[in-house]
GROMACS .gro file of C-alpha atoms in nm:
model
   78
    1LYS     CA    1  -0.422  -1.056   1.099
    2LEU     CA    2  -0.560  -1.093   0.747
    3ARG     CA    3  -0.815  -1.370   0.717
    4SER     CA    4  -0.803  -1.419   0.343
    5GLU     CA    5  -0.568  -1.414   0.048
    6TYR     CA    6  -0.796  -1.191  -0.158
    7LEU     CA    7  -0.682  -0.832  -0.173
    8ALA     CA    8  -0.905  -0.587  -0.356
    9SER     CA    9  -0.753  -0.270  -0.492
   10PRO     CA   10  -0.910   0.015  -0.294
   11ILE     CA   11  -0.769   0.290  -0.517
   12ASN     CA   12  -1.032   0.560  -0.542
   13GLY     CA   13  -0.975   0.914  -0.658
   14THR     CA   14  -0.663   0.842  -0.859
   15ILE     CA   15  -0.480   1.159  -0.962
   16ASP     CA   16  -0.177   1.012  -1.142
   17ARG     CA   17  -0.131   0.645  -1.234
   18LEU     CA   18   0.232   0.685  -1.339
   19GLY     CA   19   0.469   0.533  -1.087
   20LEU     CA   20   0.223   0.299  -0.917
   21ASP     CA   21   0.416  -0.011  -1.020
   22GLU     CA   22   0.748   0.134  -0.907
   23ALA     CA   23   0.603   0.228  -0.566
   24LEU     CA   24   0.451  -0.117  -0.525
   25LEU     CA   25   0.771  -0.302  -0.611
   26ALA     CA   26   1.002  -0.077  -0.411
   27VAL     CA   27   0.796  -0.092  -0.093
   28ALA     CA   28   0.704  -0.461  -0.128
   29ALA     CA   29   1.073  -0.550  -0.126
   30ALA     CA   30   1.109  -0.432   0.235
   31PRO     CA   31   0.887  -0.697   0.400
   32ILE     CA   32   1.049  -0.969   0.190
   33GLY     CA   33   1.394  -0.850   0.297
   34ALA     CA   34   1.281  -0.843   0.660
   35GLY     CA   35   1.158  -1.202   0.649
   36GLY     CA   36   0.790  -1.136   0.575
   37ASN     CA   37   0.579  -1.342   0.340
   38LEU     CA   38   0.443  -1.258  -0.005
   39HIS     CA   39   0.099  -1.168   0.128
   40GLN     CA   40   0.243  -0.909   0.365
   41ALA     CA   41   0.466  -0.770   0.094
   42ALA     CA   42   0.175  -0.744  -0.150
   43TYR     CA   43  -0.042  -0.568   0.106
   44VAL     CA   44   0.220  -0.310   0.202
   45GLY     CA   45   0.310  -0.261  -0.164
   46LEU     CA   46  -0.055  -0.200  -0.251
   47ALA     CA   47  -0.077   0.057   0.027
   48ALA     CA   48   0.225   0.235  -0.121
   49SER     CA   49   0.067   0.236  -0.465
   50ILE     CA   50  -0.249   0.387  -0.317
   51LEU     CA   51  -0.047   0.674  -0.172
   52GLU     CA   52   0.144   0.719  -0.497
   53SER     CA   53  -0.184   0.738  -0.690
   54ARG     CA   54  -0.297   1.029  -0.476
   55GLN     CA   55  -0.010   1.259  -0.570
   56LEU     CA   56   0.087   1.417  -0.897
   57GLY     CA   57   0.431   1.327  -1.027
   58HIS     CA   58   0.709   1.106  -0.893
   59LEU     CA   59   0.755   1.230  -0.539
   60PRO     CA   60   0.898   1.020  -0.256
   61LEU     CA   61   0.640   0.849  -0.039
   62ASP     CA   62   0.604   0.962   0.319
   63GLY     CA   63   0.655   0.675   0.563
   64HIS     CA   64   0.425   0.840   0.817
   65GLU     CA   65   0.142   0.852   0.564
   66LEU     CA   66   0.199   0.486   0.479
   67ARG     CA   67   0.186   0.393   0.847
   68GLN     CA   68  -0.131   0.599   0.897
   69LEU     CA   69  -0.297   0.432   0.598
   70LEU     CA   70  -0.212   0.087   0.734
   71ASP     CA   71  -0.323   0.178   1.088
   72ASN     CA   72  -0.665   0.282   0.957
   73ARG     CA   73  -0.737  -0.037   0.759
   74PRO     CA   74  -1.025  -0.225   0.931
   75GLU     CA   75  -0.898  -0.568   0.828
   76LEU     CA   76  -0.577  -0.509   1.022
   77ALA     CA   77  -0.751  -0.399   1.344
   78ASP     CA   78  -0.734  -0.614   1.653
   0.00000   0.00000   0.00000
């Protein structure tokens, strides 16, 4: 549903930057493994890094929060 290859980083209100790269890489591997393309993987990975930036420390990401974040993105709306 994305209409462009440009993906701005919408990280606002960062609490802790440590672990952003690990969250991005770990979550971006799932779409690739499921047959998705690099753009989809990058987008989902960025969403994971946004969630990771909002919490202090290395805590596991909540899949429900990730889904909610993706569901609320206007560029993914029908």
